[in-house]
Short mmCIF file of N, CA and C in Angstrom, two decimals:
data_model
loop_
_atom_site.label_atom_id
_atom_site.label_comp_id
_atom_site.label_asym_id
_atom_site.label_seq_id
_atom_site.Cartn_x
_atom_site.Cartn_y
_atom_site.Cartn_z
N MET A 73 -6.17 -18.85 -3.47
CA MET A 73 -5.83 -17.94 -2.39
C MET A 73 -6.62 -18.34 -1.16
N VAL A 74 -5.94 -18.38 -0.02
CA VAL A 74 -6.57 -18.70 1.25
C VAL A 74 -6.68 -17.41 2.04
N GLU A 75 -7.89 -17.06 2.50
CA GLU A 75 -8.05 -15.86 3.30
C GLU A 75 -8.03 -16.23 4.77
N SER A 76 -7.33 -15.43 5.56
CA SER A 76 -7.20 -15.73 6.96
C SER A 76 -6.90 -14.46 7.73
N ALA A 77 -7.52 -14.30 8.89
CA ALA A 77 -7.20 -13.18 9.75
C ALA A 77 -6.62 -13.68 11.06
N ASP A 78 -6.69 -14.96 11.33
CA ASP A 78 -6.27 -15.50 12.61
C ASP A 78 -4.82 -16.00 12.68
N PRO A 79 -4.36 -16.84 11.75
CA PRO A 79 -3.03 -17.43 11.92
C PRO A 79 -1.89 -16.41 11.92
N ILE A 80 -2.04 -15.32 11.19
CA ILE A 80 -1.04 -14.26 11.16
C ILE A 80 -1.80 -12.95 11.26
N SER A 81 -1.31 -12.04 12.10
CA SER A 81 -2.01 -10.77 12.24
C SER A 81 -1.10 -9.61 11.85
N MET A 82 -1.73 -8.48 11.59
CA MET A 82 -1.03 -7.26 11.23
C MET A 82 -1.54 -6.16 12.16
N THR A 83 -0.64 -5.43 12.78
CA THR A 83 -1.04 -4.36 13.69
C THR A 83 -1.59 -3.18 12.90
N GLN A 84 -2.26 -2.29 13.62
CA GLN A 84 -2.78 -1.08 13.00
C GLN A 84 -1.63 -0.21 12.50
N ALA A 85 -0.51 -0.18 13.21
CA ALA A 85 0.65 0.61 12.78
C ALA A 85 1.20 0.08 11.45
N ALA A 86 1.26 -1.24 11.30
CA ALA A 86 1.74 -1.83 10.05
C ALA A 86 0.76 -1.53 8.91
N ALA A 87 -0.52 -1.64 9.18
CA ALA A 87 -1.54 -1.36 8.15
C ALA A 87 -1.48 0.11 7.73
N ALA A 88 -1.31 1.01 8.69
CA ALA A 88 -1.25 2.44 8.38
C ALA A 88 -0.02 2.77 7.54
N LYS A 89 1.13 2.18 7.87
CA LYS A 89 2.34 2.42 7.09
C LYS A 89 2.21 1.84 5.70
N LEU A 90 1.64 0.66 5.60
CA LEU A 90 1.42 0.04 4.30
C LEU A 90 0.50 0.92 3.44
N GLN A 91 -0.56 1.44 4.03
CA GLN A 91 -1.48 2.32 3.31
C GLN A 91 -0.74 3.58 2.83
N SER A 92 0.10 4.12 3.68
CA SER A 92 0.89 5.30 3.32
C SER A 92 1.82 5.01 2.14
N LEU A 93 2.46 3.86 2.16
CA LEU A 93 3.37 3.49 1.08
C LEU A 93 2.61 3.23 -0.23
N ILE A 94 1.43 2.63 -0.13
CA ILE A 94 0.59 2.40 -1.31
C ILE A 94 0.19 3.73 -1.94
N GLU A 95 -0.21 4.69 -1.09
CA GLU A 95 -0.58 6.01 -1.60
C GLU A 95 0.61 6.72 -2.23
N GLU A 96 1.78 6.59 -1.61
CA GLU A 96 2.99 7.21 -2.13
C GLU A 96 3.34 6.66 -3.51
N GLU A 97 3.16 5.35 -3.69
CA GLU A 97 3.46 4.70 -4.97
C GLU A 97 2.32 4.85 -5.98
N GLU A 98 1.17 5.33 -5.51
CA GLU A 98 -0.02 5.49 -6.34
C GLU A 98 -0.39 4.20 -7.06
N ASN A 99 -0.38 3.09 -6.30
CA ASN A 99 -0.68 1.77 -6.86
C ASN A 99 -1.51 0.97 -5.85
N GLU A 100 -2.81 0.97 -6.03
CA GLU A 100 -3.73 0.29 -5.11
C GLU A 100 -3.59 -1.23 -5.14
N ARG A 101 -2.87 -1.77 -6.12
CA ARG A 101 -2.69 -3.23 -6.21
C ARG A 101 -1.58 -3.74 -5.29
N LEU A 102 -0.78 -2.86 -4.73
CA LEU A 102 0.35 -3.30 -3.92
C LEU A 102 -0.10 -3.98 -2.63
N MET A 103 0.59 -5.07 -2.31
CA MET A 103 0.40 -5.81 -1.06
C MET A 103 1.77 -5.99 -0.44
N LEU A 104 1.81 -6.18 0.87
CA LEU A 104 3.06 -6.47 1.55
C LEU A 104 3.23 -7.98 1.59
N ARG A 105 4.30 -8.48 0.99
CA ARG A 105 4.60 -9.91 1.04
C ARG A 105 5.63 -10.13 2.14
N VAL A 106 5.29 -11.01 3.08
CA VAL A 106 6.20 -11.39 4.16
C VAL A 106 6.66 -12.81 3.88
N TYR A 107 7.97 -13.05 4.00
CA TYR A 107 8.49 -14.37 3.69
C TYR A 107 9.64 -14.72 4.63
N VAL A 108 9.96 -16.00 4.66
CA VAL A 108 11.05 -16.52 5.47
C VAL A 108 12.05 -17.18 4.53
N THR A 109 13.33 -16.88 4.72
CA THR A 109 14.39 -17.53 3.94
C THR A 109 15.44 -18.07 4.90
N GLY A 110 16.24 -18.98 4.42
CA GLY A 110 17.36 -19.48 5.21
C GLY A 110 18.43 -18.42 5.28
N GLY A 111 19.12 -18.35 6.40
CA GLY A 111 20.21 -17.38 6.54
C GLY A 111 20.08 -16.58 7.81
N GLY A 112 20.82 -15.53 7.88
CA GLY A 112 20.84 -14.71 9.09
C GLY A 112 21.69 -15.39 10.15
N CYS A 113 21.88 -14.73 11.25
CA CYS A 113 22.76 -15.29 12.29
C CYS A 113 22.06 -16.34 13.14
N SER A 114 20.74 -16.51 12.97
CA SER A 114 20.03 -17.51 13.78
C SER A 114 19.45 -18.65 12.95
N GLY A 115 19.66 -18.67 11.64
CA GLY A 115 19.20 -19.78 10.83
C GLY A 115 18.16 -19.42 9.79
N PHE A 116 17.17 -18.60 10.17
CA PHE A 116 16.14 -18.12 9.24
C PHE A 116 16.08 -16.61 9.37
N GLN A 117 15.62 -15.97 8.29
CA GLN A 117 15.44 -14.52 8.38
C GLN A 117 14.14 -14.12 7.70
N TYR A 118 13.58 -13.01 8.17
CA TYR A 118 12.35 -12.47 7.63
C TYR A 118 12.67 -11.57 6.46
N GLY A 119 11.76 -11.55 5.50
CA GLY A 119 11.89 -10.65 4.37
C GLY A 119 10.55 -9.97 4.10
N PHE A 120 10.62 -8.78 3.55
CA PHE A 120 9.43 -8.01 3.21
C PHE A 120 9.63 -7.43 1.82
N THR A 121 8.59 -7.49 1.02
CA THR A 121 8.64 -6.90 -0.31
C THR A 121 7.23 -6.51 -0.72
N PHE A 122 7.13 -5.62 -1.69
CA PHE A 122 5.82 -5.31 -2.26
C PHE A 122 5.55 -6.28 -3.39
N ASP A 123 4.30 -6.62 -3.55
CA ASP A 123 3.89 -7.51 -4.63
C ASP A 123 2.56 -7.01 -5.17
N GLU A 124 2.35 -7.19 -6.45
CA GLU A 124 1.08 -6.84 -7.07
C GLU A 124 0.26 -8.07 -7.41
N GLU A 125 0.87 -9.24 -7.33
CA GLU A 125 0.22 -10.47 -7.78
C GLU A 125 0.07 -11.46 -6.63
N TYR A 126 -1.12 -12.07 -6.56
CA TYR A 126 -1.33 -13.19 -5.65
C TYR A 126 -0.78 -14.45 -6.31
N GLN A 127 -0.23 -15.31 -5.52
CA GLN A 127 0.06 -16.65 -5.99
C GLN A 127 -1.13 -17.51 -5.57
N GLU A 128 -1.38 -18.56 -6.28
CA GLU A 128 -2.57 -19.37 -6.08
C GLU A 128 -2.73 -19.87 -4.64
N ASP A 129 -1.63 -20.19 -3.99
CA ASP A 129 -1.70 -20.78 -2.65
C ASP A 129 -1.26 -19.83 -1.54
N ASP A 130 -1.26 -18.52 -1.82
CA ASP A 130 -0.93 -17.52 -0.79
C ASP A 130 -2.00 -17.47 0.29
N THR A 131 -1.59 -17.11 1.48
CA THR A 131 -2.51 -16.75 2.55
C THR A 131 -2.57 -15.23 2.59
N GLU A 132 -3.76 -14.70 2.73
CA GLU A 132 -3.97 -13.26 2.70
C GLU A 132 -4.50 -12.78 4.05
N VAL A 133 -3.95 -11.70 4.54
CA VAL A 133 -4.44 -11.05 5.75
C VAL A 133 -4.84 -9.63 5.35
N ILE A 134 -6.05 -9.24 5.69
CA ILE A 134 -6.53 -7.90 5.37
C ILE A 134 -6.79 -7.14 6.66
N ARG A 135 -6.26 -5.93 6.73
CA ARG A 135 -6.51 -5.06 7.88
C ARG A 135 -6.65 -3.64 7.37
N ASP A 136 -7.72 -2.99 7.75
CA ASP A 136 -7.95 -1.60 7.38
C ASP A 136 -7.83 -1.37 5.88
N GLY A 137 -8.25 -2.36 5.09
CA GLY A 137 -8.26 -2.22 3.65
C GLY A 137 -6.97 -2.53 2.93
N VAL A 138 -5.90 -2.85 3.65
CA VAL A 138 -4.64 -3.21 3.00
C VAL A 138 -4.37 -4.69 3.20
N LYS A 139 -3.52 -5.24 2.34
CA LYS A 139 -3.31 -6.69 2.31
C LYS A 139 -1.86 -7.08 2.55
N LEU A 140 -1.73 -8.15 3.30
CA LEU A 140 -0.45 -8.80 3.55
C LEU A 140 -0.61 -10.21 3.01
N VAL A 141 0.38 -10.72 2.29
CA VAL A 141 0.32 -12.08 1.76
C VAL A 141 1.55 -12.86 2.17
N VAL A 142 1.34 -14.18 2.33
CA VAL A 142 2.41 -15.08 2.76
C VAL A 142 2.33 -16.35 1.92
N ASP A 143 3.46 -16.80 1.40
CA ASP A 143 3.50 -18.03 0.63
C ASP A 143 3.41 -19.23 1.58
N PRO A 144 3.02 -20.42 1.09
CA PRO A 144 2.81 -21.58 1.98
C PRO A 144 4.07 -22.05 2.70
N LEU A 145 5.22 -21.96 2.08
CA LEU A 145 6.45 -22.39 2.74
C LEU A 145 6.76 -21.49 3.94
N SER A 146 6.62 -20.19 3.76
CA SER A 146 6.86 -19.25 4.85
C SER A 146 5.77 -19.32 5.91
N PHE A 147 4.54 -19.59 5.47
CA PHE A 147 3.39 -19.62 6.37
C PHE A 147 3.62 -20.56 7.56
N GLN A 148 4.20 -21.73 7.29
CA GLN A 148 4.40 -22.70 8.37
C GLN A 148 5.30 -22.16 9.49
N TYR A 149 6.19 -21.24 9.16
CA TYR A 149 7.07 -20.64 10.16
C TYR A 149 6.46 -19.40 10.82
N LEU A 150 5.41 -18.86 10.20
CA LEU A 150 4.83 -17.60 10.67
C LEU A 150 3.48 -17.74 11.36
N VAL A 151 2.94 -18.95 11.47
CA VAL A 151 1.64 -19.15 12.12
C VAL A 151 1.69 -18.58 13.53
N GLY A 152 0.72 -17.74 13.86
CA GLY A 152 0.66 -17.12 15.19
C GLY A 152 1.45 -15.83 15.31
N SER A 153 2.12 -15.43 14.25
CA SER A 153 2.97 -14.24 14.29
C SER A 153 2.16 -12.96 14.11
N GLU A 154 2.78 -11.86 14.50
CA GLU A 154 2.21 -10.54 14.32
C GLU A 154 3.21 -9.67 13.57
N VAL A 155 2.75 -9.05 12.49
CA VAL A 155 3.58 -8.13 11.71
C VAL A 155 3.26 -6.72 12.20
N ASP A 156 4.31 -5.98 12.53
CA ASP A 156 4.17 -4.64 13.08
C ASP A 156 5.07 -3.69 12.29
N TYR A 157 4.89 -2.41 12.50
CA TYR A 157 5.78 -1.39 11.95
C TYR A 157 6.26 -0.56 13.12
N GLN A 158 7.57 -0.39 13.24
CA GLN A 158 8.14 0.34 14.36
C GLN A 158 9.11 1.40 13.88
N GLU A 159 9.08 2.51 14.58
CA GLU A 159 10.07 3.58 14.38
C GLU A 159 10.74 3.81 15.72
N ASN A 160 12.07 3.59 15.77
CA ASN A 160 12.81 3.78 17.02
C ASN A 160 14.26 4.15 16.69
N LEU A 161 15.12 4.06 17.66
CA LEU A 161 16.52 4.44 17.45
C LEU A 161 17.22 3.57 16.41
N GLU A 162 16.73 2.34 16.20
CA GLU A 162 17.31 1.45 15.21
C GLU A 162 16.84 1.79 13.79
N GLY A 163 15.85 2.66 13.68
CA GLY A 163 15.31 3.04 12.39
C GLY A 163 13.85 2.68 12.28
N ALA A 164 13.32 2.79 11.09
CA ALA A 164 11.93 2.48 10.82
C ALA A 164 11.88 1.20 10.00
N ARG A 165 11.04 0.24 10.42
CA ARG A 165 10.99 -1.03 9.70
C ARG A 165 9.77 -1.85 10.10
N PHE A 166 9.41 -2.77 9.22
CA PHE A 166 8.42 -3.78 9.55
C PHE A 166 9.12 -4.84 10.39
N THR A 167 8.42 -5.37 11.38
CA THR A 167 8.98 -6.40 12.25
C THR A 167 7.99 -7.55 12.37
N VAL A 168 8.49 -8.69 12.84
CA VAL A 168 7.66 -9.86 13.09
C VAL A 168 7.87 -10.31 14.52
N THR A 169 6.78 -10.46 15.26
CA THR A 169 6.83 -11.10 16.58
C THR A 169 6.33 -12.52 16.36
N ASN A 170 7.23 -13.48 16.52
CA ASN A 170 6.96 -14.86 16.16
C ASN A 170 7.02 -15.77 17.38
N PRO A 171 5.87 -16.32 17.82
CA PRO A 171 5.87 -17.19 18.99
C PRO A 171 6.53 -18.54 18.74
N ASN A 172 6.80 -18.88 17.48
CA ASN A 172 7.44 -20.15 17.14
C ASN A 172 8.96 -20.08 17.26
N ALA A 173 9.51 -18.88 17.31
CA ALA A 173 10.96 -18.71 17.36
C ALA A 173 11.48 -19.07 18.75
N THR A 174 12.45 -19.97 18.78
CA THR A 174 13.06 -20.35 20.06
C THR A 174 14.19 -19.41 20.44
N SER A 175 14.77 -18.74 19.43
CA SER A 175 15.77 -17.71 19.69
C SER A 175 15.79 -16.75 18.52
N THR A 176 16.23 -15.54 18.78
CA THR A 176 16.35 -14.53 17.75
C THR A 176 17.70 -13.85 17.87
N CYS A 177 18.08 -13.15 16.82
CA CYS A 177 19.33 -12.40 16.89
C CYS A 177 19.05 -11.07 17.59
N GLY A 178 20.06 -10.31 17.84
CA GLY A 178 19.92 -9.06 18.55
C GLY A 178 19.03 -8.04 17.86
N CYS A 179 19.05 -8.02 16.53
CA CYS A 179 18.24 -7.03 15.81
C CYS A 179 16.84 -7.55 15.51
N GLY A 180 16.57 -8.83 15.75
CA GLY A 180 15.24 -9.39 15.53
C GLY A 180 14.95 -9.74 14.09
N ALA A 181 15.93 -9.63 13.19
CA ALA A 181 15.70 -9.94 11.78
C ALA A 181 15.84 -11.42 11.46
N SER A 182 16.48 -12.19 12.34
CA SER A 182 16.60 -13.62 12.09
C SER A 182 16.19 -14.39 13.34
N PHE A 183 15.89 -15.68 13.12
CA PHE A 183 15.37 -16.50 14.22
C PHE A 183 15.68 -17.96 13.97
N SER A 184 15.50 -18.76 15.00
CA SER A 184 15.60 -20.22 14.85
C SER A 184 14.37 -20.84 15.49
N ILE A 185 14.09 -22.06 15.06
CA ILE A 185 12.93 -22.79 15.58
C ILE A 185 13.40 -24.10 16.18
#
């Protein structure tokens, strides 16, 4: 496991929502896994899931006592990104602000490099 707070960051809003979801599930082992897959209208898309297990080569970001993990394949696309949690007219969701993305789709769920 690689620990890092610099290459990928998590906002306080994302950490607070993650903590709330962990408490709701009553499982302190839960972490937010952020990943990138092929697809979406721009070529790549972001994914979010809960995970209880670290993979050996995951990168870990800790904020306010909660953990976000990223696999090495996704990490290369997410370096410099910020994971946030937003509630607005489009709904409530985790989002990624990615400085590596050259274009994004209208909803921000997919991107190209």
